[in-house]
CSV table of C-alpha atoms in Angstrom, one decimal:
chain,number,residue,atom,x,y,z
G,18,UNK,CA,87.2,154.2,46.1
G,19,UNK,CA,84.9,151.3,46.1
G,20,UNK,CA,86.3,148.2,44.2
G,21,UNK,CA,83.8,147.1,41.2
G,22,UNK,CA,82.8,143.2,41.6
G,23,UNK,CA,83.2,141.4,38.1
G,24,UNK,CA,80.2,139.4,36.7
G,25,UNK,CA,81.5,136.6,38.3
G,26,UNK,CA,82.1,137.9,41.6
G,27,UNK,CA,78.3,138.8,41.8
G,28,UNK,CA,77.3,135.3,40.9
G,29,UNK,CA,79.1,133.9,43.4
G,30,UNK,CA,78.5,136.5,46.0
G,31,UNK,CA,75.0,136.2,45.0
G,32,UNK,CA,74.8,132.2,45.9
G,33,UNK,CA,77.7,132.1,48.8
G,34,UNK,CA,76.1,131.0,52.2
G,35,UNK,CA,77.6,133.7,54.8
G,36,UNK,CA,79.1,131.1,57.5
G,37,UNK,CA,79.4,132.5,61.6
G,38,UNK,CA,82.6,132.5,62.5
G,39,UNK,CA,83.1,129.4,65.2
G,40,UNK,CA,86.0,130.8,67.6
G,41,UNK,CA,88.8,128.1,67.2
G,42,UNK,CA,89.2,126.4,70.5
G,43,UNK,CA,92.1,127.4,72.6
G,44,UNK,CA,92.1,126.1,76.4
G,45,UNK,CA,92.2,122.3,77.1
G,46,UNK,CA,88.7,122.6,78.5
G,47,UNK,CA,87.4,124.2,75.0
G,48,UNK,CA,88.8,121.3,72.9
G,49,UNK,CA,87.6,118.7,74.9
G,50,UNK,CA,84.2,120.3,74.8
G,51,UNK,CA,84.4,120.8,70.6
G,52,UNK,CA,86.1,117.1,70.5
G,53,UNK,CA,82.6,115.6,72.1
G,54,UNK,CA,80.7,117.8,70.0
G,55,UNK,CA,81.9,116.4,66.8
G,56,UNK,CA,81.8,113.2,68.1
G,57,UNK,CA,77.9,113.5,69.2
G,58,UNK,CA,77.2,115.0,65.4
G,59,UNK,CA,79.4,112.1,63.9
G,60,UNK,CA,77.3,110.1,65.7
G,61,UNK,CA,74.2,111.4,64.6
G,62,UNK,CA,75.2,111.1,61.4
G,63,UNK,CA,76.3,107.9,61.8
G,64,UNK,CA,72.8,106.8,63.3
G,65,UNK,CA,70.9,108.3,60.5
G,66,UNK,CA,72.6,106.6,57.5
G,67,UNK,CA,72.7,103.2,59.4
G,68,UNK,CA,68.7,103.7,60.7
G,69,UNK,CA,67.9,104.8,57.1
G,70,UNK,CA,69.9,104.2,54.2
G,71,UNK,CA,73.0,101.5,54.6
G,72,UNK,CA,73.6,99.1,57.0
G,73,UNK,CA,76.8,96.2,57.2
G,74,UNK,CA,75.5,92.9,58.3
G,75,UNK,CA,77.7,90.1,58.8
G,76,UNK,CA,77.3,86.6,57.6
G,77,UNK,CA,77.1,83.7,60.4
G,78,UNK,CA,75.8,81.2,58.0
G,79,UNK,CA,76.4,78.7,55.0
G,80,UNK,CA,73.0,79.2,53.9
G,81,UNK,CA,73.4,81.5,51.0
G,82,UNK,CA,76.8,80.0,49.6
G,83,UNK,CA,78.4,80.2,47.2
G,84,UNK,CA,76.7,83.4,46.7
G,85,UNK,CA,77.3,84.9,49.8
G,86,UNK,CA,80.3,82.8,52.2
G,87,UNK,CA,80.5,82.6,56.0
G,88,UNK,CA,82.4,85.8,56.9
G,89,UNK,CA,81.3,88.2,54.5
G,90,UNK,CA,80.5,91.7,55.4
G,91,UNK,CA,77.3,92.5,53.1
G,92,UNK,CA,76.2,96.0,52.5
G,93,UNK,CA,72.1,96.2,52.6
G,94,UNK,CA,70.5,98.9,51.0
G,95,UNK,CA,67.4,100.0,52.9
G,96,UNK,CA,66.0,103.1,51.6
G,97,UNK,CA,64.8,101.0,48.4
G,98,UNK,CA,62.0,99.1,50.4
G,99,UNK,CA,61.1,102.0,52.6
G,100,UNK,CA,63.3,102.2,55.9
G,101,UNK,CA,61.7,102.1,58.9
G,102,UNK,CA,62.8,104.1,62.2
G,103,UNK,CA,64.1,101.8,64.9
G,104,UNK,CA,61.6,98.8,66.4
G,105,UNK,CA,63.5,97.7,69.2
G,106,UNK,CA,65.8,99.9,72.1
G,107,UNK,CA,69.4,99.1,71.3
G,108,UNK,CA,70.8,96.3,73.4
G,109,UNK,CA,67.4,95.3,73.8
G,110,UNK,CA,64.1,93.7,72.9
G,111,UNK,CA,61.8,96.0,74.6
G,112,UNK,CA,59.4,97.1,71.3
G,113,UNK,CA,59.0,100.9,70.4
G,114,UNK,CA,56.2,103.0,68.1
G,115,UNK,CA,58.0,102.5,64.5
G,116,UNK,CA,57.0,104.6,61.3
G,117,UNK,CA,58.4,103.6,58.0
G,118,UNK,CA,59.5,105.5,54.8
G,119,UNK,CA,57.8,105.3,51.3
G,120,UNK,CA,59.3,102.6,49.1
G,121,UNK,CA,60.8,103.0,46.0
G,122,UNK,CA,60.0,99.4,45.1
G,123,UNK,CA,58.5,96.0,46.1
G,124,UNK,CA,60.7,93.3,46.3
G,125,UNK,CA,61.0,90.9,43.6
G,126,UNK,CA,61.8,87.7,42.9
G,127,UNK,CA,65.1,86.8,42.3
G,128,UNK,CA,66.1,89.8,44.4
G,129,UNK,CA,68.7,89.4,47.8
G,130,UNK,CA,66.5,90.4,50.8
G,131,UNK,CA,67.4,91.1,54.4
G,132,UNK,CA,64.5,90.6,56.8
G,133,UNK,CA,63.6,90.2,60.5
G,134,UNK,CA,63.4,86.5,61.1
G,135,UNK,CA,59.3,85.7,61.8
G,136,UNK,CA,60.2,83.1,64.3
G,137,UNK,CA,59.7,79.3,64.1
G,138,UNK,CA,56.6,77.5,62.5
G,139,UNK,CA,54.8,77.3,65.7
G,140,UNK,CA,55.5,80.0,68.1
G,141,UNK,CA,53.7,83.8,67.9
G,142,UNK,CA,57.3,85.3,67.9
G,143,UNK,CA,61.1,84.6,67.6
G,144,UNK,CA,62.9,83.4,70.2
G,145,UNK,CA,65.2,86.1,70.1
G,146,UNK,CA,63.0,89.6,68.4
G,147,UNK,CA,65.2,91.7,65.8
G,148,UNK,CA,67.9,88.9,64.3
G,149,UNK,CA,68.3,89.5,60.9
G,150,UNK,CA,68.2,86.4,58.2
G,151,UNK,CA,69.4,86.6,54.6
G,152,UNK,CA,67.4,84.9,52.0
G,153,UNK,CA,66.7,85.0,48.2
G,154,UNK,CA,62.8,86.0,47.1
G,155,UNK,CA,61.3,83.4,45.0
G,156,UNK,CA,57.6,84.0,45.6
G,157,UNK,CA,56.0,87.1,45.9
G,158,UNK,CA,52.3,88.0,46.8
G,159,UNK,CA,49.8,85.7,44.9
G,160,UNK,CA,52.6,83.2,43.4
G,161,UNK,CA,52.3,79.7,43.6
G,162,UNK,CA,55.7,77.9,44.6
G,163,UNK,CA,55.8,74.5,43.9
G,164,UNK,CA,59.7,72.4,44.5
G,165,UNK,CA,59.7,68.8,42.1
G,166,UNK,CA,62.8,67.2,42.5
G,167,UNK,CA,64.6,69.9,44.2
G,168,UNK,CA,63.7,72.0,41.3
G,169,UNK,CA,61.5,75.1,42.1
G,170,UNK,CA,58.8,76.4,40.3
G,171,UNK,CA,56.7,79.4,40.5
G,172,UNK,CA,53.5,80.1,38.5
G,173,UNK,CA,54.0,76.8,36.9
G,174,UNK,CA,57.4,77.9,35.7
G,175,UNK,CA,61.0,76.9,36.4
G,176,UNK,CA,62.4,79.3,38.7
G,177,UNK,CA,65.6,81.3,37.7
G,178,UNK,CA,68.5,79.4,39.0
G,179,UNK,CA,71.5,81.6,40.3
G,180,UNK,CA,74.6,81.6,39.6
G,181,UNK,CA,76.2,79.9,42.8
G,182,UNK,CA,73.1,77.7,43.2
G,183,UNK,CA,74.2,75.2,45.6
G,184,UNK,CA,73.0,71.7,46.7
G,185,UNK,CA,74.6,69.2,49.5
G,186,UNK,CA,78.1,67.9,49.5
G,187,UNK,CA,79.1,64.9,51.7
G,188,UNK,CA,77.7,61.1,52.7
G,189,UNK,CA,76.5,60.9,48.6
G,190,UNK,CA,79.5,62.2,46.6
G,191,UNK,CA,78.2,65.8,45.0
G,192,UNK,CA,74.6,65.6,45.1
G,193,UNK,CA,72.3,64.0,47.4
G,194,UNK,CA,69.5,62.0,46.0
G,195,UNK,CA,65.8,64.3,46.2
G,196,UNK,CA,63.4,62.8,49.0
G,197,UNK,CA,60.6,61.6,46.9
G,198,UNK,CA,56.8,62.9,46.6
G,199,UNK,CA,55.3,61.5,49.7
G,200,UNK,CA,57.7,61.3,51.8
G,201,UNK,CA,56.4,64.0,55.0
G,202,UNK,CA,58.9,65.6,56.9
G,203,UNK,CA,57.2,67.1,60.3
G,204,UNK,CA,59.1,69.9,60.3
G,205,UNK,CA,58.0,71.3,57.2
G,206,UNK,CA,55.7,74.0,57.0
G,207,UNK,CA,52.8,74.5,56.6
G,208,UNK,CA,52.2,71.9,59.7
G,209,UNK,CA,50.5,68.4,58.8
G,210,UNK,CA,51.5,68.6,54.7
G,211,UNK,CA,52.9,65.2,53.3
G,212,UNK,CA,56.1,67.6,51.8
G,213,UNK,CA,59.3,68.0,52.5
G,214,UNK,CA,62.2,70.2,51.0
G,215,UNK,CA,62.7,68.7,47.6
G,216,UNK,CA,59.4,67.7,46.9
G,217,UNK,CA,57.1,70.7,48.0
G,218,UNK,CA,53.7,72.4,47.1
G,219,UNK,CA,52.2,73.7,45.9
G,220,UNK,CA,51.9,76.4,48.6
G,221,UNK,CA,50.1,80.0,47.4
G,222,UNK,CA,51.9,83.2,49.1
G,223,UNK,CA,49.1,84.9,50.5
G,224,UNK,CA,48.7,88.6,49.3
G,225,UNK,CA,46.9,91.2,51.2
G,226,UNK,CA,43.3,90.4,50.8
G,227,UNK,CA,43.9,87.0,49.5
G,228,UNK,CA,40.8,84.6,51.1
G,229,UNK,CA,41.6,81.0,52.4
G,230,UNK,CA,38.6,78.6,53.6
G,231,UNK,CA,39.2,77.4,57.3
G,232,UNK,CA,37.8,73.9,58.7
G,233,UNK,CA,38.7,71.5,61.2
G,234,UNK,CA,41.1,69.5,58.9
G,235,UNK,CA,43.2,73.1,57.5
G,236,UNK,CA,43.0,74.8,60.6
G,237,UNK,CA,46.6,73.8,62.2
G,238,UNK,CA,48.5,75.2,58.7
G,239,UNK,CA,46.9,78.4,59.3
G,240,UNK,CA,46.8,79.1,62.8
G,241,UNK,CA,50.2,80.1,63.9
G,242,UNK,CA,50.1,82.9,60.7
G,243,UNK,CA,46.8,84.1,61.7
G,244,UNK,CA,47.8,84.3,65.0
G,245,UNK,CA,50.7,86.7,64.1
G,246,UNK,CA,48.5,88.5,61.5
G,247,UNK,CA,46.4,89.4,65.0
G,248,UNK,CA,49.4,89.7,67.7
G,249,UNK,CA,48.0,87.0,69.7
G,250,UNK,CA,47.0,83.2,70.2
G,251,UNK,CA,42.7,83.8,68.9
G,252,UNK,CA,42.5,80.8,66.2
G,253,UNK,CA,41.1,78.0,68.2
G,254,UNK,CA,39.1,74.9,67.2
G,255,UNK,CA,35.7,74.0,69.1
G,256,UNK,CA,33.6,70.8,68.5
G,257,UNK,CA,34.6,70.8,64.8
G,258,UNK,CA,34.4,74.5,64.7
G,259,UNK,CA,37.4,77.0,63.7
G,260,UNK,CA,36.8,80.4,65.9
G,261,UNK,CA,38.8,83.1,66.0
G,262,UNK,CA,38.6,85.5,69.3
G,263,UNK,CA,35.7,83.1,70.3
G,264,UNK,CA,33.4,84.0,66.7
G,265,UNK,CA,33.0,80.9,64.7
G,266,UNK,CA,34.5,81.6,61.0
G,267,UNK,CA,34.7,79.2,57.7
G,268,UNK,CA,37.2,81.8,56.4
G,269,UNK,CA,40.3,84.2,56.7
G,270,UNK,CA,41.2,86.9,54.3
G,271,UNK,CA,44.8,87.8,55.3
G,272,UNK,CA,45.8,91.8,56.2
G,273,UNK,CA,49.5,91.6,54.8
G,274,UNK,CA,51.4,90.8,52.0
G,275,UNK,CA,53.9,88.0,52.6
G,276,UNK,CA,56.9,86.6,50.4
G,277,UNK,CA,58.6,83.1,50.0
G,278,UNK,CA,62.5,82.9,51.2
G,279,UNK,CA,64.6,80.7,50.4
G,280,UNK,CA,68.9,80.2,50.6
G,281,UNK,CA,70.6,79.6,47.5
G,282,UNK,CA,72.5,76.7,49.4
G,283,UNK,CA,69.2,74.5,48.8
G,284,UNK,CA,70.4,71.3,51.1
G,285,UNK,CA,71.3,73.6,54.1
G,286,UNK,CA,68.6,76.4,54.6
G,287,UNK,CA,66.4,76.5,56.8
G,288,UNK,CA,64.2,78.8,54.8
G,289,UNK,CA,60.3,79.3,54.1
G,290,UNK,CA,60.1,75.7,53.6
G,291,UNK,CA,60.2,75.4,57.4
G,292,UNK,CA,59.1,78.6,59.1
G,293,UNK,CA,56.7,79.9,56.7
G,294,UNK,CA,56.3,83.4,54.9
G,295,UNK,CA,57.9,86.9,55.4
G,296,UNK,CA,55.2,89.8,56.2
G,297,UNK,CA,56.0,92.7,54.3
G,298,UNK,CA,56.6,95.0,56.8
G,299,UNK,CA,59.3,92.5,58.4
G,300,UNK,CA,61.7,93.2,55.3
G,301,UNK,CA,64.5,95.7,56.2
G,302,UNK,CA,66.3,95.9,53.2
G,303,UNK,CA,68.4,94.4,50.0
G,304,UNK,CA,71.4,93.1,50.2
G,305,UNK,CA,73.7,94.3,46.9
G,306,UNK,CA,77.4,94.2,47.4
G,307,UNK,CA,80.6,92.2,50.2
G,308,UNK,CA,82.4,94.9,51.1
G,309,UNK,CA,84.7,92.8,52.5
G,310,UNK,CA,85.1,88.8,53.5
G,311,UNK,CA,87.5,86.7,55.7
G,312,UNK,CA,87.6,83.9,57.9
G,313,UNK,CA,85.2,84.4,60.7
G,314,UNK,CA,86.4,81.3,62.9
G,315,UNK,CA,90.1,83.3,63.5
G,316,UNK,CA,89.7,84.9,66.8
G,317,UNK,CA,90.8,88.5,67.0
G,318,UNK,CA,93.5,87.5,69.4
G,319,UNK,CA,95.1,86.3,66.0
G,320,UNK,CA,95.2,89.6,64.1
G,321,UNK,CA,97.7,89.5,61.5
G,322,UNK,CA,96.6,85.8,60.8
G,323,UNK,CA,92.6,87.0,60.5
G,324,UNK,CA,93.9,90.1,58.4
G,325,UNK,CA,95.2,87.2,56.2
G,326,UNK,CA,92.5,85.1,55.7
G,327,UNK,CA,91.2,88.7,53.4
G,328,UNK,CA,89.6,86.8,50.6
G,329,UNK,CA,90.6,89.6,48.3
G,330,UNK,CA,88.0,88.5,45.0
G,331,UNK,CA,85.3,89.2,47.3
G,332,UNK,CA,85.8,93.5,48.1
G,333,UNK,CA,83.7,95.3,46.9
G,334,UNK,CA,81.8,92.0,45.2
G,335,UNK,CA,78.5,93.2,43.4
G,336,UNK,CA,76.3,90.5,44.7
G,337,UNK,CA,73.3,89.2,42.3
């Protein structure tokens, strides 16, 4: 006699997934095989979360303290910009067709962001394609950043200041003096302004579309950014004349949206004061908690010692 399924038998007959029975490995050789099988799927896995949804960096730098501190392991969330597949082959810096994901958001200002370092003021590309530099946004498409006396300013208004805000400690007791207005620094960017890093601006971020006049005497603070914009050296200046691929121009409305980086360790950063902006589609991610921290500068050799320097207040740190 047929046995009668409850009610809730059915239900759950009804939405059970009927699985194939996998034969349980049995001979050395099987196991071995089903051991590399996991592992390639693990790896897949593995591949797919860290290509599109978390990825651990590690911090080399003091440039963010004492937000973030040499040594922490930072978890960067990268589905929330829009993740894109892989630019470079691994190991490598030999460039490959990319897509990227929708984004749930735009960055904003205030925000952690992980991005691929642009490369110096001057040159078309980084030295070294694919490093990854941690930054705060302050300026976003079409805001105006101006710096007063190492105070910064956007739109006219004082700038949020975090928490762990952090200026130079050393040669003048807690806080060294601000250069004054005037005073150039040749590193700076853009190239040629009379700024430097306490006294800056004010600098527009350009915004997709955003129109700049080009002449002889502006033509070296835009050319390395047009460049990029256009993947090779085309801005060039002829008997008073800016050209771009040979055409004479008095103008350059930009094709990306760019953003304004700077460390929360103001008096050791090299930021966006002296490389210049962040193309949109160079931002891989935000960063949002340490998962762990210690002290980088213990070699491995020196386990039990590194496994000490743990700085236990920073696990699982929600950063902000």
């Amino acid at each position: 006699m047929e046995k009668k399924l409850s009610s809730i038998d059915k239900i759950k007959s009804f939405f059970s997934i009927k699985k194939k029975d996998r034969k349980k490995p049995e001979t050395p050789k099987e196991k071995v095989i089903e051991f590399f099988r996991q592992l390639f799927f693990a790896a897949i896995a593995a591949f797919f979360i860290i290509t599109f949804i978390i990825q651990n960096t590690r911090i080399p730098t003091g440039s963010m303290e004492d937000t973030i501190l040499v040594g922490d392991f930072v978890l960067v969330n990268k589905f929330i910009y829009g993740s894109s597949s892989p630019k470079y082959i691994p190991f490598t810096e030999v460039q490959l067709p990319y897509f990227t994901l929708p984004a749930f958001k735009e960055p904003e200002a205030t925000e952690i962001v992980v991005f691929e370092f642009p490369g110096d003021r001057d040159k078309l590309v980084a030295d070294e394609l694919g490093v990854n530099y941690v930054k705060r946004c302050v300026g976003t498409p079409g805001d105006t950043i101006e710096i007063v006396d190492k105070v910064v300013f956007v739109n006219g208004k004082e700038f949020w200041r975090p928490t762990h805000v952090k200026y130079y400690q050393g040669r003048i007791g807690n806080f060294l003096k601000p250069k004054p207005k005037g005073y150039g620094d040749p590193r700076i960017f853009p190239k040629g302004m009379n700024w430097n890093e306490d006294n800056y601006g004010p600098l527009v971020v350009p915004r997709e579309g955003y129109t700049i006049p080009l002449n002889k005497y502006n033509v070296e603070q835009w050319r390395t950014i047009i460049d990029r914009e256009l993947g090779e050296r085309v801005v060039d200046l002829k008997d008073g004349v800016v050209t771009i691929n040979e055409i004479p121009v008095s103008s350059y409305s930009f094709k990306k949206d760019y953003f304004f980086m700077m460390g929360d360790n103001r008096d050791d950063s090299l930021d966006s004061r002296y490389w210049g902006f962040v193309p949109r589609d160079m931002i891989v991610g935000q960063a949002f908690i340490t998962l762990f921290s210690w002290n980088r500068e213990i070699p491995f050799t020196q386990l039990f010692k590194l496994l000490g320097s743990v700085r236990l207040d920073r696990v699982l740190k929600l950063l902000h």
